[in-house]
C-alpha positions as CSV (number, residue, x, y, z in Angstrom):
1,M,122.1,50.6,31.1
2,T,125.3,53.4,31.7
3,P,126.3,54.1,35.8
4,E,125.3,57.8,35.1
5,R,121.4,56.4,33.7
6,R,121.3,54.1,36.6
7,T,122.1,56.8,38.8
8,F,119.7,59.2,37.2
9,A,117.1,56.6,37.4
10,E,117.5,55.9,41.3
11,V,117.5,59.5,42.2
12,W,114.4,59.9,39.8
13,M,112.4,57.0,41.4
14,A,113.2,58.4,45.0
15,V,111.6,62.0,43.9
16,G,108.9,60.6,42.4
17,T,107.9,58.5,45.5
18,R,108.6,61.5,47.7
19,F,106.9,64.5,45.9
20,L,104.6,63.1,42.8
21,P,101.1,63.0,43.5
22,F,100.3,59.5,44.8
23,A,103.5,57.7,42.9
24,D,103.3,55.2,45.8
25,A,100.0,54.2,44.9
26,A,101.0,52.8,41.3
27,S,102.0,49.5,40.4
28,A,102.9,47.5,37.4
29,Q,99.6,46.2,36.9
30,L,98.1,49.7,37.6
31,P,100.1,52.4,36.2
32,L,99.8,56.0,37.5
33,G,98.9,57.4,34.0
34,R,96.1,54.6,33.8
35,L,95.2,54.9,37.6
36,L,94.9,59.0,37.2
37,R,92.7,58.1,33.8
38,L,90.4,56.1,35.8
39,S,90.2,58.6,38.5
40,L,88.6,61.0,36.1
41,F,84.9,59.3,36.8
42,Q,85.1,61.0,40.4
43,V,86.0,64.4,38.9
44,S,82.6,63.7,37.1
45,V,80.7,62.9,40.1
46,G,82.5,65.9,41.9
47,M,81.1,68.3,39.4
48,A,77.9,67.0,39.9
49,M,77.5,67.1,43.2
50,V,78.7,71.0,43.0
51,L,76.1,71.6,40.8
52,L,73.5,69.8,42.8
53,T,74.5,71.2,46.5
54,G,76.6,74.2,45.8
55,T,75.0,76.0,43.1
56,L,71.3,74.8,42.0
57,N,70.0,74.8,45.5
58,R,70.8,78.5,46.4
59,V,69.5,79.7,42.7
60,M,66.5,77.7,43.3
61,I,65.8,79.0,46.5
62,V,66.9,82.7,46.6
63,E,66.5,83.4,42.4
64,L,63.8,81.2,41.6
65,G,61.9,81.6,45.2
66,V,61.7,78.0,45.5
67,P,60.7,76.8,49.1
68,A,63.7,75.5,50.7
69,W,61.9,72.4,52.3
70,L,61.0,71.1,48.4
71,V,64.8,72.0,47.3
72,A,65.8,70.1,50.2
73,L,63.6,67.2,49.1
74,M,64.9,67.3,45.5
75,V,68.8,67.2,46.8
76,A,67.7,64.7,49.1
77,L,66.1,62.4,46.1
78,P,69.0,60.7,45.4
79,L,68.2,59.0,48.6
80,V,65.9,56.8,47.0
81,F,69.2,54.8,45.4
82,A,71.3,55.4,48.1
83,P,70.2,51.8,50.0
84,L,71.0,50.2,46.9
85,R,74.5,50.8,46.7
86,A,75.0,47.9,48.9
87,L,73.3,45.8,46.3
88,I,75.1,47.3,43.2
89,G,78.2,46.6,44.8
90,H,77.1,43.1,45.1
91,K,75.9,42.7,41.7
92,S,78.9,43.9,40.0
93,D,80.9,41.4,42.2
94,T,78.7,38.7,40.9
95,H,77.5,40.0,37.4
96,K,77.2,37.1,34.9
97,S,78.2,38.5,31.2
98,V,78.7,37.0,27.8
99,L,81.0,40.3,27.1
100,G,83.2,39.1,30.2
101,W,82.8,42.5,32.2
102,R,81.7,43.1,35.5
103,R,81.9,46.8,36.6
104,V,82.0,48.4,33.1
105,P,78.3,48.1,32.6
106,Y,77.6,49.6,35.9
107,I,79.7,52.2,35.3
108,W,78.4,53.0,31.8
109,F,74.7,53.1,32.8
110,G,75.8,55.3,35.7
111,S,77.4,57.7,33.4
112,M,74.4,57.9,31.1
113,F,71.9,58.5,34.1
114,Q,74.1,61.4,35.1
115,F,74.1,62.7,31.3
116,G,70.1,62.4,31.2
117,G,69.7,64.1,34.5
118,L,72.3,67.1,33.6
119,A,70.4,67.2,30.1
120,L,67.0,67.5,31.6
121,M,67.7,70.0,34.3
122,P,67.8,73.2,31.7
123,F,64.0,72.7,30.8
124,A,63.1,72.0,34.3
125,L,64.8,75.4,35.1
126,I,63.0,77.2,32.5
127,L,59.9,76.5,33.8
128,L,61.1,77.4,37.1
129,A,61.6,80.4,36.0
130,G,58.3,81.2,34.8
131,D,59.0,81.3,30.9
132,S,56.2,79.3,30.2
133,N,52.4,78.9,30.7
134,A,52.8,75.5,32.1
135,P,51.7,74.8,35.8
136,A,54.6,75.7,38.5
137,W,54.1,71.7,39.5
138,V,55.5,70.9,36.1
139,G,58.8,72.6,36.2
140,Q,59.1,71.2,40.1
141,A,58.4,67.5,38.7
142,G,61.0,67.8,35.9
143,A,63.7,69.5,38.4
144,A,62.9,66.3,41.0
145,A,63.4,63.7,37.8
146,A,66.7,65.6,36.9
147,F,68.0,65.1,40.7
148,L,66.9,61.9,41.0
149,L,68.8,60.6,37.8
150,V,72.0,62.7,38.6
151,G,71.6,60.7,41.8
152,A,71.4,57.3,40.7
153,G,74.1,58.1,38.2
154,I,76.3,59.4,40.9
155,H,75.6,56.2,43.3
156,T,76.2,53.5,40.6
157,T,79.0,55.0,38.9
158,Q,80.6,55.5,42.1
159,T,80.2,52.8,43.8
160,A,80.9,50.3,40.4
161,G,84.6,52.9,39.9
162,L,85.3,52.3,43.3
163,A,85.1,48.3,42.9
164,L,86.8,48.8,39.6
165,A,89.7,50.3,41.0
166,S,90.0,48.0,44.2
167,D,90.0,45.2,41.7
168,L,93.0,46.5,39.5
169,A,95.1,47.5,42.5
170,T,97.5,45.3,44.5
171,D,97.1,44.6,48.3
172,D,99.4,46.8,49.1
173,T,98.3,49.8,47.1
174,R,94.9,49.2,47.1
175,P,93.7,51.7,50.3
176,R,96.1,54.4,48.9
177,V,94.0,53.9,45.5
178,V,91.0,54.2,46.8
179,V,91.8,56.8,48.8
180,L,93.0,58.6,45.6
181,L,89.9,58.5,44.2
182,Y,88.2,60.0,46.9
183,V,90.8,63.2,46.7
184,M,89.9,63.5,43.0
185,L,86.2,63.9,44.1
186,L,87.2,66.5,46.4
187,G,89.4,67.9,43.8
188,G,86.5,67.6,41.0
189,M,84.3,69.9,43.2
190,F,87.1,72.4,44.1
191,V,87.9,73.2,40.3
192,S,84.2,73.0,39.3
193,S,83.0,75.1,42.0
194,L,85.8,78.0,40.6
195,L,85.0,77.6,37.2
196,F,81.1,77.5,38.0
197,G,81.8,80.7,40.4
198,A,83.7,82.6,37.4
199,L,81.0,81.6,34.8
200,L,77.8,82.8,37.2
201,Q,79.8,85.9,38.0
202,D,77.4,88.2,36.0
203,F,74.6,85.4,36.8
204,T,71.6,85.0,34.6
205,T,69.5,82.2,33.9
206,L,70.7,81.9,30.1
207,T,74.1,81.4,31.5
208,L,73.3,78.9,34.2
209,I,71.5,76.7,31.6
210,Q,74.8,76.9,29.8
211,V,76.7,75.8,32.3
212,I,74.7,72.5,33.1
213,Q,74.5,71.9,29.5
214,G,78.2,71.9,29.5
215,A,78.4,70.0,32.4
216,A,76.6,67.2,30.9
217,V,78.8,67.0,28.0
218,I,81.8,66.9,30.1
219,T,80.3,64.1,32.4
220,M,80.2,61.9,29.4
221,L,83.8,62.7,27.8
222,L,85.4,62.4,31.2
223,N,83.6,59.0,31.8
224,V,84.5,57.6,28.7
225,I,88.0,58.5,29.0
226,A,88.2,56.9,32.7
227,L,86.8,53.6,31.5
228,W,88.5,53.3,28.3
229,K,90.4,49.8,28.2
230,Q,90.4,49.5,32.0
231,E,88.7,46.0,32.9
232,A,89.9,43.2,30.7
233,R,87.4,40.9,29.9
234,N,87.2,37.6,31.5
235,P,84.3,35.4,30.1
236,A,84.8,32.7,32.4
237,A,84.4,35.0,35.7
238,T,80.9,36.2,34.2
239,R,79.5,33.0,32.6
240,A,75.9,32.3,33.3
241,D,76.2,29.2,35.0
242,R,78.9,30.4,37.4
243,E,77.5,30.0,40.8
244,A,77.8,32.9,43.0
245,P,76.4,33.6,46.6
246,G,73.3,35.6,47.2
247,F,73.2,39.0,48.4
248,R,71.7,38.3,51.9
249,E,74.2,36.0,52.2
250,T,76.9,37.9,51.3
251,L,75.8,40.9,53.6
252,S,74.9,38.6,56.5
253,R,78.7,37.9,56.9
254,L,79.3,41.4,56.4
255,M,77.5,42.5,59.4
256,Q,78.6,39.5,61.7
257,D,81.3,41.6,63.5
258,R,79.7,44.0,66.0
259,G,82.5,46.4,65.5
260,T,81.9,46.7,61.6
261,V,78.0,47.3,62.6
262,R,79.3,49.7,65.3
263,L,81.5,51.6,62.3
264,L,78.6,51.8,59.8
265,I,76.6,53.4,62.6
266,A,79.2,55.9,63.1
267,S,79.7,56.6,59.6
268,G,76.2,57.1,59.2
269,L,75.3,59.9,62.0
270,G,78.7,61.3,60.8
271,A,77.6,61.7,57.5
272,A,74.1,62.9,58.8
273,A,76.0,65.9,60.9
274,F,78.2,67.3,58.1
275,S,75.5,67.0,55.6
276,M,72.5,68.4,57.1
277,Q,73.9,72.2,56.1
278,D,74.7,71.2,52.3
279,V,71.7,73.3,50.7
280,L,71.8,75.7,53.5
281,L,75.4,77.0,53.8
282,E,75.0,79.2,50.8
283,P,71.5,80.6,51.0
284,Y,73.0,81.3,54.8
285,G,75.6,83.1,53.3
286,A,73.2,85.1,50.7
287,E,70.4,85.8,53.1
288,V,72.2,86.4,56.2
289,L,75.3,87.9,55.3
290,G,74.6,89.3,52.4
291,M,76.9,87.1,49.5
292,S,76.7,87.0,46.1
293,V,75.8,84.2,43.9
294,A,79.6,83.6,42.8
295,G,80.6,84.5,46.5
296,T,78.2,81.7,47.8
297,T,79.4,79.2,45.1
298,R,83.0,79.6,46.0
299,L,82.4,78.4,49.5
300,T,82.1,74.7,47.9
301,A,85.7,75.4,46.9
302,L,86.7,76.8,50.3
303,S,85.3,73.7,52.2
304,A,86.6,71.2,49.5
305,F,90.4,73.0,49.9
306,G,89.5,72.5,53.7
307,S,88.8,68.6,53.0
308,L,92.0,68.2,51.0
309,L,94.3,69.8,53.9
310,G,92.2,67.1,55.9
311,F,93.0,64.2,54.1
312,A,96.5,65.6,54.2
313,Y,96.6,65.4,57.2
314,C,95.0,61.9,57.9
315,S,97.6,60.6,55.3
316,S,100.6,61.5,57.6
317,R,98.8,60.5,60.9
318,L,98.5,57.3,59.2
319,S,101.7,57.0,57.5
320,D,103.1,57.3,61.1
321,G,101.0,54.8,62.2
322,G,97.7,56.9,63.0
323,E,94.6,54.8,64.2
324,P,91.7,55.6,61.8
325,H,88.8,55.5,64.3
326,R,91.1,58.2,66.3
327,L,91.3,60.3,63.4
328,A,87.7,60.0,62.6
329,G,86.8,61.3,66.1
330,T,89.3,64.2,65.7
331,G,87.3,65.2,62.5
332,A,84.0,65.1,64.1
333,V,85.6,67.2,66.8
334,A,86.9,70.0,64.2
335,G,83.3,70.0,62.4
336,A,81.4,70.8,66.2
337,F,83.7,73.4,66.4
338,A,83.2,74.8,62.4
339,F,79.4,74.7,62.8
340,A,80.0,76.8,66.2
341,L,81.7,79.6,64.0
342,V,79.2,79.3,61.6
343,V,76.3,80.2,64.3
344,F,78.7,83.0,65.6
345,A,79.3,84.6,62.7
346,N,75.8,86.3,62.4
347,P,75.6,87.9,65.8
348,A,79.2,88.8,65.6
349,G,78.9,90.4,61.9
350,S,81.9,88.4,61.3
351,M,82.8,87.1,57.9
352,A,85.8,86.2,58.9
353,A,84.1,83.6,61.2
354,F,81.6,82.6,58.5
355,L,84.3,81.8,55.8
356,L,86.6,79.9,58.5
357,G,83.9,77.7,59.7
358,A,83.1,77.0,56.1
359,F,86.8,75.9,55.8
360,L,86.9,73.7,59.0
361,I,83.5,72.1,58.1
362,G,85.2,70.6,54.9
363,F,88.8,69.9,57.2
364,G,86.6,67.9,59.4
365,A,84.4,66.0,56.8
366,G,87.6,65.0,55.1
367,L,89.2,63.7,58.2
368,F,86.0,61.8,59.1
369,S,85.2,60.4,56.0
370,V,89.1,59.2,55.1
371,G,89.4,57.7,58.5
372,T,86.1,55.7,58.5
373,L,87.0,54.8,54.8
374,T,90.3,53.4,55.8
375,A,88.7,51.5,58.8
376,V,86.1,50.1,56.0
377,M,89.0,49.2,53.7
378,T,90.5,47.0,56.2
379,I,87.0,45.1,56.7
380,A,87.0,45.3,52.6
381,R,90.4,42.7,52.6
382,E,88.6,40.2,54.1
383,H,85.1,40.4,51.9
384,D,84.4,41.1,48.1
385,S,85.4,44.8,47.7
386,G,82.0,45.7,45.9
387,I,79.9,44.6,49.0
388,A,82.0,46.1,51.6
389,L,82.4,49.5,49.8
390,G,79.0,49.5,48.9
391,A,77.5,48.9,52.5
392,W,79.7,51.7,53.5
393,G,78.3,53.9,50.4
394,S,74.8,52.9,51.2
395,V,74.8,53.9,54.7
396,T,76.8,57.3,54.5
397,A,74.8,58.4,51.1
398,T,71.2,57.2,53.2
399,A,72.2,59.2,56.2
400,T,73.4,62.3,53.8
401,G,69.7,62.4,51.9
402,V,68.0,62.1,55.2
403,A,69.8,64.7,56.7
404,V,69.5,67.2,53.9
405,A,65.6,66.6,53.6
406,F,65.4,67.2,57.5
407,G,67.4,70.3,57.4
408,G,65.9,72.0,54.7
409,A,62.1,71.1,56.3
410,L,63.5,72.4,60.0
411,R,65.3,75.7,58.5
412,D,61.5,76.6,57.1
413,I,59.7,75.1,60.2
414,V,61.9,77.4,62.6
415,S,61.9,80.4,60.5
416,T,58.1,80.5,60.1
417,L,57.6,80.0,63.8
418,G,60.1,83.2,64.2
419,E,58.7,85.5,61.7
420,S,55.0,84.8,63.2
421,G,56.5,85.6,66.6
422,Q,55.9,82.1,68.4
423,L,59.7,81.9,69.4
424,G,60.3,84.9,71.2
425,P,61.7,88.2,69.7
426,A,65.2,86.9,69.3
427,M,64.2,84.5,66.9
428,T,62.5,86.5,64.3
429,G,65.3,87.2,62.1
430,P,66.2,85.1,59.0
431,A,69.2,83.5,60.9
432,S,66.8,81.4,63.3
433,G,66.1,78.6,61.2
434,Y,69.8,77.9,59.8
435,G,71.1,78.1,63.5
436,A,68.6,75.2,64.6
437,V,70.0,73.2,61.9
438,Y,73.7,74.0,63.1
439,H,73.0,73.1,66.6
440,I,71.3,69.9,65.5
441,E,74.8,69.1,63.8
442,I,76.7,69.9,66.4
443,L,74.6,67.5,69.0
444,L,74.9,64.5,66.2
445,L,78.9,65.1,66.2
446,F,79.2,64.7,69.7
447,T,76.7,61.3,69.2
448,T,79.1,60.0,66.8
449,L,82.0,60.5,69.3
450,V,80.1,58.5,71.8
451,V,79.6,55.6,69.4
452,I,83.1,55.6,67.6
453,G,84.6,56.2,71.2
454,P,84.9,52.2,71.6
455,L,86.4,51.3,68.6
456,A,88.8,54.2,69.1
457,R,90.0,52.9,72.4
458,H,89.8,49.5,71.9
459,A,91.7,49.2,68.2
460,S,95.4,48.8,68.0
461,A,97.2,51.3,65.7
462,P,98.3,49.6,62.6
463,P,102.1,49.2,62.6
464,K,104.0,51.9,60.4
465,S,104.8,50.5,57.0
466,P,104.6,51.5,53.4
467,S,101.3,49.6,52.8
468,T,99.5,52.0,55.2
469,K,100.8,55.6,53.1
470,F,98.2,57.0,51.3
471,G,98.5,59.0,48.2
472,L,101.4,61.8,47.8
473,A,104.0,60.2,50.1
474,A,104.5,63.6,52.0
475,Y,101.0,65.7,51.2
476,P,98.8,64.1,49.1
477,G,96.1,66.9,47.3
C-alpha cells in the first residue's frame, strides 16, 4: 500500500469510528453490513408494534366503536407469551438439533407467527366493521387471535434474535450490538409510523386492510433477509446427547444475586409506568383534543424520535463513564414530567403541551430502557445470553401487558362513573378516564425511583473505556 493510500485509509477509519452509525459496534467476526442486515428483524418488530398500539387500537376504539377495555385486552394478549421469554431464551441456549442451529429455528417460527397474525387481522377488521352477517363476537375473537399470534411472534423473534446477535458479537462489542438492535426497533417504529400516517391520511377500512397486508409481506421479507446465513451450523453444539442444565437450575443461578432481582423489579415497574397509556395516547388525542387518524398515528413517530434522542444522551453519558442505574432513574423523572404535561394539555387547551409530553414520554422511556438494558448486559456476561436477556424481556413484557390491560379497564370504569355524575361535575368530561391512568403512571414512576435508588446509590460507575461506548460514537441513531 502506498503512503497516500495508507494515510487515506487511516483518515477514513477515524472518520468512520467517529461519525458513521454504529461503526464501533462492528468486528471482524460481525462486520457492519452483516450486523445491519441482522438488525432488520427488529425493524419488523417495530412495524408490528406500531400497528398494534399506534394505529389499530385507535381505529378499533374510535372508528369501529369497540370498547376500550376490550381493545386493551387484545393488545395485552401477548402477555400470555411474555413470561415465556426466559424459557424461550433458555431453550435457544440449549437447543438440540441435527441441523446444528440454536437460534435460527426460533427466529423462523417467530416470523411465521408474526406473518400469520397480520394475515388474519384484515378478515377480523371486516367482521368488526359490520360488513357481514356474522355475530359481533366472531370478529372480536378473530382480532384477539391475530393479536395473540403477532405477540407470540414478537416475543419469540426478539428473544432469539437478540441472543444470536450476542453470540456473534465479541465481548467488547456485545453491549453496543445489542443496543444497536434496540435502536433499530425504535427506528422501525419511527419510519413505519410516518409511512402508515401518510397512507392513512384519507382513512378508509379498505386502505387500512391493504396497509396491514403489506406489513405482513414486508415482515417476512425483512426477517428472511435478516436471518440469511447469520448462524453457522454447529452439530456438535446441538447434538441430542449433549448434557445441558435445566431451566430451573439456570434461572436459579441468575436470581441468586439480590441486586439482579431488584433490577428486574424496577424494570417491570418502569415498563408498566411507561406503557399503561400505550392504547390510550392516540384515543386521548382524538377524543379530547380532536386529532385526526393520521395525526394520532404520527404521535408514535414523535415518541420514537424522543426515544432515539434519549438513547443518544444515554450513549453519551455511558461513554463518559455514566452509571446505568442513575440514567434509568433520570428517565423515570422525565417520564413523570411528561405525563404531567399530557394531563395539563386538556384544561390548558394546549396542543404544544400534549406534543411535548408525547415526545418526553419517548425520551424518558428511551433513557430508562437503555439504562436497565445496559445493567442487564453486565449481568449477561456471567450467564448465557439467552436466559439473561429472556428474563429481562419476560419481566418487562409481562409488566407491559398487565399495565396495558389495566389502563384500558381503568379508563372505561372512570369514564363511566364520571358520565353518570358519581365523581362530581369536574369529572364528567371524556378526559377524566384518561387523566386517572396518567396519574397512576406518575405514581408508578415515583415507585420505580424508590426501588432503583439503592442500586444507583451503591453502584460504582464503570470506568471510561472503549468497551462502554454504544452505537454511534458520538450520536447514535
